[in-house]
Amino acid sequence: MARTTKPPAKNGSKKTASAAPPAEPRVSLTDRAYTEIRDKILSLELRPGLFLNELALCEMLGIGRMPVHQAVHRLQAERLIEVIPRKGLVVRSDSLHDIIALIEARLAMEPNIAALAAERATDEQRAELKRLIEEADGVQQQSQRTSAMALDRAFHGLVAEAAGNEILADAQRPLQQRSDIIWHLRIMSPDGLVINQKEHTRIMKAIVERDPGEARKAMRDHLTSLQRRIIKASALQR
């Protein structure tokens, strides 16, 4: 039986190679070391008062000495790590005073960021704020604190982005990241997630309705409420 051969494919029927997905932005080793050490501190995996040395951090992260050394300098500048003469590095303990000072810093900035977001947010950003609030509606239990923390960071980060001012967003970001420690210290009241959700919803509605004055007031009231609840919870734990 004679073999049959397929005719050569026409030019128009040739398969074209699919476009390669865009490459992920490369993260420097210093940035990676900084992020990993910072997250371990804020999640209390590296406990306050713990003594560290750069060699141990290199081994923990699998990263060389110079990137870790540079990361440590950044963490010192952010007051997450302290250098003790003749002893080495130590993870700083955030006192109640430090946490209140952190919220005061956010109060000086974020109400105005929210007002700008109400003026400048795109339709896509307004829709995403609504989506985050809807997702957070299902994250109200204390067992869901990790998910709630991620949504809280995403919400405040999106408000900052919607303000349309990169300098403000860059200034707000480390303060928001530093606030993660509040979640891990568990000094918020049992109904804290429900209260946060109500306050975030009010902020979202003001931005969606393009009301800068209400957005500013809603953000100020939210941070003031958070500050008051932390002080109250800390007093009860004494």
mmCIF file of C-alpha atoms in Angstrom:
data_model
loop_
_atom_site.group_PDB
_atom_site.id
_atom_site.type_symbol
_atom_site.label_atom_id
_atom_site.label_comp_id
_atom_site.label_asym_id
_atom_site.label_seq_id
_atom_site.Cartn_x
_atom_site.Cartn_y
_atom_site.Cartn_z
ATOM 1 C CA MET A 1 0.000 0.000 0.000
ATOM 2 C CA ALA A 2 1.482 3.329 -1.075
ATOM 3 C CA ARG A 3 2.196 5.855 1.559
ATOM 4 C CA THR A 4 0.501 9.242 1.266
ATOM 5 C CA THR A 5 2.189 12.420 2.268
ATOM 6 C CA LYS A 6 0.490 15.520 3.530
ATOM 7 C CA PRO A 7 0.831 18.558 1.325
ATOM 8 C CA PRO A 8 3.009 21.321 2.758
ATOM 9 C CA ALA A 9 1.065 23.794 4.869
ATOM 10 C CA LYS A 10 0.229 27.075 3.233
ATOM 11 C CA ASN A 11 1.839 30.182 4.592
ATOM 12 C CA GLY A 12 -1.455 31.354 6.033
ATOM 13 C CA SER A 13 -1.929 28.134 8.021
ATOM 14 C CA LYS A 14 1.426 28.213 9.783
ATOM 15 C CA LYS A 15 1.158 28.327 13.541
ATOM 16 C CA THR A 16 2.589 31.458 15.012
ATOM 17 C CA ALA A 17 4.458 31.280 18.270
ATOM 18 C CA SER A 18 2.434 32.717 21.102
ATOM 19 C CA ALA A 19 3.798 35.915 22.536
ATOM 20 C CA ALA A 20 5.910 35.365 25.600
ATOM 21 C CA PRO A 21 4.399 36.767 28.802
ATOM 22 C CA PRO A 22 6.024 39.968 30.021
ATOM 23 C CA ALA A 23 9.018 39.309 32.217
ATOM 24 C CA GLU A 24 8.560 39.818 35.937
ATOM 25 C CA PRO A 25 10.471 42.861 37.215
ATOM 26 C CA ARG A 26 13.739 41.728 38.751
ATOM 27 C CA VAL A 27 14.092 42.282 42.466
ATOM 28 C CA SER A 28 17.582 43.043 43.720
ATOM 29 C CA LEU A 29 19.094 40.798 46.387
ATOM 30 C CA THR A 30 19.202 43.775 48.744
ATOM 31 C CA ASP A 31 15.472 44.416 48.259
ATOM 32 C CA ARG A 32 14.720 40.735 48.718
ATOM 33 C CA ALA A 33 16.789 40.565 51.928
ATOM 34 C CA TYR A 34 15.152 43.735 53.244
ATOM 35 C CA THR A 35 11.617 42.504 52.512
ATOM 36 C CA GLU A 36 12.161 39.050 54.010
ATOM 37 C CA ILE A 37 13.802 40.317 57.207
ATOM 38 C CA ARG A 38 11.197 43.082 57.600
ATOM 39 C CA ASP A 39 8.310 40.639 57.174
ATOM 40 C CA LYS A 40 9.839 38.246 59.718
ATOM 41 C CA ILE A 41 10.105 41.108 62.208
ATOM 42 C CA LEU A 42 6.589 42.445 61.626
ATOM 43 C CA SER A 43 5.061 38.958 61.818
ATOM 44 C CA LEU A 44 6.999 38.395 65.078
ATOM 45 C CA GLU A 45 8.806 35.371 63.613
ATOM 46 C CA LEU A 46 11.879 37.315 64.720
ATOM 47 C CA ARG A 47 10.736 38.291 68.205
ATOM 48 C CA PRO A 48 11.365 41.688 69.835
ATOM 49 C CA GLY A 49 14.571 41.609 71.877
ATOM 50 C CA LEU A 50 16.083 38.822 69.763
ATOM 51 C CA PHE A 51 19.807 39.256 69.076
ATOM 52 C CA LEU A 52 20.903 38.705 65.490
ATOM 53 C CA ASN A 53 24.078 38.750 63.462
ATOM 54 C CA GLU A 54 24.516 39.238 59.752
ATOM 55 C CA LEU A 55 26.068 35.808 59.178
ATOM 56 C CA ALA A 56 23.022 34.089 60.706
ATOM 57 C CA LEU A 57 20.720 36.228 58.561
ATOM 58 C CA CYS A 58 22.719 35.265 55.446
ATOM 59 C CA GLU A 59 22.292 31.582 56.272
ATOM 60 C CA MET A 60 18.589 32.017 57.055
ATOM 61 C CA LEU A 61 17.856 33.777 53.766
ATOM 62 C CA GLY A 62 20.407 32.072 51.514
ATOM 63 C CA ILE A 63 21.702 35.502 50.459
ATOM 64 C CA GLY A 64 25.250 36.884 50.483
ATOM 65 C CA ARG A 65 26.760 39.208 53.078
ATOM 66 C CA MET A 66 26.659 42.529 51.180
ATOM 67 C CA PRO A 67 22.902 42.525 50.319
ATOM 68 C CA VAL A 68 22.082 41.533 53.906
ATOM 69 C CA HIS A 69 24.395 44.243 55.273
ATOM 70 C CA GLN A 70 22.669 46.862 53.099
ATOM 71 C CA ALA A 71 19.232 45.559 54.131
ATOM 72 C CA VAL A 72 20.179 45.828 57.807
ATOM 73 C CA HIS A 73 21.105 49.489 57.308
ATOM 74 C CA ARG A 74 17.643 50.166 55.832
ATOM 75 C CA LEU A 75 15.973 48.374 58.740
ATOM 76 C CA GLN A 76 18.038 50.424 61.192
ATOM 77 C CA ALA A 77 16.861 53.616 59.489
ATOM 78 C CA GLU A 78 13.263 52.415 59.902
ATOM 79 C CA ARG A 79 13.948 51.640 63.588
ATOM 80 C CA LEU A 80 13.082 47.956 63.257
ATOM 81 C CA ILE A 81 16.607 46.842 64.160
ATOM 82 C CA GLU A 82 18.951 48.442 66.659
ATOM 83 C CA VAL A 83 22.738 48.091 66.968
ATOM 84 C CA ILE A 84 23.924 47.403 70.506
ATOM 85 C CA PRO A 85 27.652 48.125 70.965
ATOM 86 C CA ARG A 86 29.705 44.947 71.564
ATOM 87 C CA LYS A 87 26.565 42.812 71.320
ATOM 88 C CA GLY A 88 25.353 43.116 67.749
ATOM 89 C CA LEU A 89 21.921 43.570 66.241
ATOM 90 C CA VAL A 90 18.685 43.348 68.185
ATOM 91 C CA VAL A 91 15.056 43.403 67.026
ATOM 92 C CA ARG A 92 13.482 46.507 68.523
ATOM 93 C CA SER A 93 10.390 46.219 70.685
ATOM 94 C CA ASP A 94 7.552 48.445 69.545
ATOM 95 C CA SER A 95 6.129 49.992 72.697
ATOM 96 C CA LEU A 96 2.601 51.312 72.929
ATOM 97 C CA HIS A 97 4.143 54.773 72.512
ATOM 98 C CA ASP A 98 5.768 53.687 69.206
ATOM 99 C CA ILE A 99 2.496 52.291 67.865
ATOM 100 C CA ILE A 100 0.551 55.419 68.790
ATOM 101 C CA ALA A 101 3.284 57.546 67.186
ATOM 102 C CA LEU A 102 2.944 55.423 64.030
ATOM 103 C CA ILE A 103 -0.790 56.107 63.855
ATOM 104 C CA GLU A 104 -0.169 59.811 64.491
ATOM 105 C CA ALA A 105 2.144 59.843 61.484
ATOM 106 C CA ARG A 106 -0.552 58.216 59.378
ATOM 107 C CA LEU A 107 -3.115 60.735 60.663
ATOM 108 C CA ALA A 108 -0.916 63.556 59.401
ATOM 109 C CA MET A 109 -0.961 62.112 55.896
ATOM 110 C CA GLU A 110 -3.756 59.685 55.031
ATOM 111 C CA PRO A 111 -6.838 61.937 55.453
ATOM 112 C CA ASN A 112 -5.446 64.233 52.746
ATOM 113 C CA ILE A 113 -4.552 61.215 50.615
ATOM 114 C CA ALA A 114 -8.178 60.039 50.847
ATOM 115 C CA ALA A 115 -9.420 63.513 49.845
ATOM 116 C CA LEU A 116 -7.159 63.479 46.775
ATOM 117 C CA ALA A 117 -8.361 59.981 45.918
ATOM 118 C CA ALA A 118 -11.962 61.229 45.957
ATOM 119 C CA GLU A 119 -10.958 63.879 43.409
ATOM 120 C CA ARG A 120 -8.676 61.803 41.193
ATOM 121 C CA ALA A 121 -9.540 58.089 41.374
ATOM 122 C CA THR A 122 -10.230 56.448 38.021
ATOM 123 C CA ASP A 123 -13.374 54.440 37.371
ATOM 124 C CA GLU A 124 -11.258 51.267 37.540
ATOM 125 C CA GLN A 125 -9.838 52.243 40.940
ATOM 126 C CA ARG A 126 -13.307 53.029 42.298
ATOM 127 C CA ALA A 127 -14.528 49.654 41.089
ATOM 128 C CA GLU A 128 -11.563 47.914 42.716
ATOM 129 C CA LEU A 129 -12.226 49.685 46.035
ATOM 130 C CA LYS A 130 -15.804 48.372 45.890
ATOM 131 C CA ARG A 131 -14.519 44.878 45.138
ATOM 132 C CA LEU A 132 -12.109 44.928 48.091
ATOM 133 C CA ILE A 133 -14.921 45.994 50.425
ATOM 134 C CA GLU A 134 -17.163 43.217 49.107
ATOM 135 C CA GLU A 135 -14.399 40.646 49.627
ATOM 136 C CA ALA A 136 -13.741 41.930 53.148
ATOM 137 C CA ASP A 137 -17.435 41.452 54.003
ATOM 138 C CA GLY A 138 -16.674 37.733 54.179
ATOM 139 C CA VAL A 139 -13.586 38.182 56.374
ATOM 140 C CA GLN A 140 -14.946 39.151 59.779
ATOM 141 C CA GLN A 141 -13.833 36.336 62.093
ATOM 142 C CA GLN A 142 -10.738 36.442 64.311
ATOM 143 C CA SER A 143 -9.553 33.221 62.647
ATOM 144 C CA GLN A 144 -9.359 35.194 59.382
ATOM 145 C CA ARG A 145 -6.983 37.863 60.658
ATOM 146 C CA THR A 146 -4.270 37.045 58.102
ATOM 147 C CA SER A 147 -6.687 37.559 55.196
ATOM 148 C CA ALA A 148 -8.092 40.682 56.850
ATOM 149 C CA MET A 149 -4.582 42.113 57.219
ATOM 150 C CA ALA A 150 -3.849 41.557 53.520
ATOM 151 C CA LEU A 151 -7.131 43.216 52.520
ATOM 152 C CA ASP A 152 -6.468 46.133 54.873
ATOM 153 C CA ARG A 153 -3.070 46.715 53.291
ATOM 154 C CA ALA A 154 -4.546 46.429 49.786
ATOM 155 C CA PHE A 155 -7.330 48.900 50.631
ATOM 156 C CA HIS A 156 -5.069 51.598 52.064
ATOM 157 C CA GLY A 157 -2.526 51.022 49.300
ATOM 158 C CA LEU A 158 -5.170 51.483 46.609
ATOM 159 C CA VAL A 159 -6.456 54.683 48.239
ATOM 160 C CA ALA A 160 -2.881 56.026 48.177
ATOM 161 C CA GLU A 161 -2.448 55.001 44.543
ATOM 162 C CA ALA A 162 -5.775 56.625 43.611
ATOM 163 C CA ALA A 163 -4.561 59.939 45.043
ATOM 164 C CA GLY A 164 -2.364 60.232 41.954
ATOM 165 C CA ASN A 165 0.710 61.457 43.815
ATOM 166 C CA GLU A 166 3.668 59.070 43.778
ATOM 167 C CA ILE A 167 5.563 60.981 46.455
ATOM 168 C CA LEU A 168 2.654 60.698 48.880
ATOM 169 C CA ALA A 169 2.185 57.018 48.003
ATOM 170 C CA ASP A 170 5.879 56.302 48.593
ATOM 171 C CA ALA A 171 5.730 58.099 51.951
ATOM 172 C CA GLN A 172 2.567 56.264 53.025
ATOM 173 C CA ARG A 173 3.712 52.760 52.044
ATOM 174 C CA PRO A 174 6.320 52.112 54.801
ATOM 175 C CA LEU A 175 3.941 53.455 57.457
ATOM 176 C CA GLN A 176 1.242 51.057 56.276
ATOM 177 C CA GLN A 177 3.694 48.149 56.165
ATOM 178 C CA ARG A 178 4.932 48.970 59.659
ATOM 179 C CA SER A 179 1.308 48.877 60.833
ATOM 180 C CA ASP A 180 1.235 45.120 60.141
ATOM 181 C CA ILE A 181 2.711 44.602 63.599
ATOM 182 C CA ILE A 182 -0.570 45.796 65.133
ATOM 183 C CA TRP A 183 -2.253 42.710 63.701
ATOM 184 C CA HIS A 184 0.382 40.314 65.001
ATOM 185 C CA LEU A 185 0.471 41.820 68.485
ATOM 186 C CA ARG A 186 -3.251 41.054 68.779
ATOM 187 C CA ILE A 187 -4.024 44.211 70.697
ATOM 188 C CA MET A 188 -7.202 44.952 68.786
ATOM 189 C CA SER A 189 -10.607 44.266 70.319
ATOM 190 C CA PRO A 190 -12.579 41.130 69.281
ATOM 191 C CA ASP A 191 -14.976 43.273 67.224
ATOM 192 C CA GLY A 192 -12.090 45.137 65.568
ATOM 193 C CA LEU A 193 -12.576 43.522 62.157
ATOM 194 C CA VAL A 194 -16.250 44.480 62.070
ATOM 195 C CA ILE A 195 -15.461 48.076 63.080
ATOM 196 C CA ASN A 196 -12.670 48.329 60.480
ATOM 197 C CA GLN A 197 -15.028 47.092 57.779
ATOM 198 C CA LYS A 198 -17.668 49.699 58.601
ATOM 199 C CA GLU A 199 -15.048 52.443 58.607
ATOM 200 C CA HIS A 200 -13.469 51.264 55.342
ATOM 201 C CA THR A 201 -16.925 51.135 53.741
ATOM 202 C CA ARG A 202 -17.533 54.757 54.686
ATOM 203 C CA ILE A 203 -14.171 55.787 53.177
ATOM 204 C CA MET A 204 -14.908 53.829 49.994
ATOM 205 C CA LYS A 205 -18.350 55.422 49.552
ATOM 206 C CA ALA A 206 -16.900 58.935 49.939
ATOM 207 C CA ILE A 207 -14.265 58.221 47.276
ATOM 208 C CA VAL A 208 -16.753 56.592 44.905
ATOM 209 C CA GLU A 209 -19.130 59.536 45.336
ATOM 210 C CA ARG A 210 -16.269 61.995 44.714
ATOM 211 C CA ASP A 211 -16.683 63.746 48.065
ATOM 212 C CA PRO A 212 -13.208 64.919 49.206
ATOM 213 C CA GLY A 213 -14.430 66.478 52.448
ATOM 214 C CA GLU A 214 -16.213 63.322 53.588
ATOM 215 C CA ALA A 215 -13.303 61.132 52.446
ATOM 216 C CA ARG A 216 -10.872 63.193 54.540
ATOM 217 C CA LYS A 217 -13.155 63.043 57.596
ATOM 218 C CA ALA A 218 -13.871 59.322 57.171
ATOM 219 C CA MET A 219 -10.160 58.470 57.028
ATOM 220 C CA ARG A 220 -9.380 60.705 60.005
ATOM 221 C CA ASP A 221 -12.193 59.105 62.024
ATOM 222 C CA HIS A 222 -10.968 55.613 61.051
ATOM 223 C CA LEU A 223 -7.396 56.191 62.226
ATOM 224 C CA THR A 224 -8.531 57.998 65.367
ATOM 225 C CA SER A 225 -10.842 55.069 66.132
ATOM 226 C CA LEU A 226 -7.978 52.614 65.614
ATOM 227 C CA GLN A 227 -5.747 54.621 67.945
ATOM 228 C CA ARG A 228 -8.433 54.768 70.632
ATOM 229 C CA ARG A 229 -9.163 51.025 70.395
ATOM 230 C CA ILE A 230 -5.480 50.112 70.701
ATOM 231 C CA ILE A 231 -5.053 52.255 73.820
ATOM 232 C CA LYS A 232 -8.170 50.732 75.374
ATOM 233 C CA ALA A 233 -7.121 47.141 74.567
ATOM 234 C CA SER A 234 -3.605 47.727 75.885
ATOM 235 C CA ALA A 235 -4.973 49.109 79.159
ATOM 236 C CA LEU A 236 -7.137 46.004 79.599
ATOM 237 C CA GLN A 237 -4.115 43.717 79.109
ATOM 238 C CA ARG A 238 -2.113 45.326 81.940
#
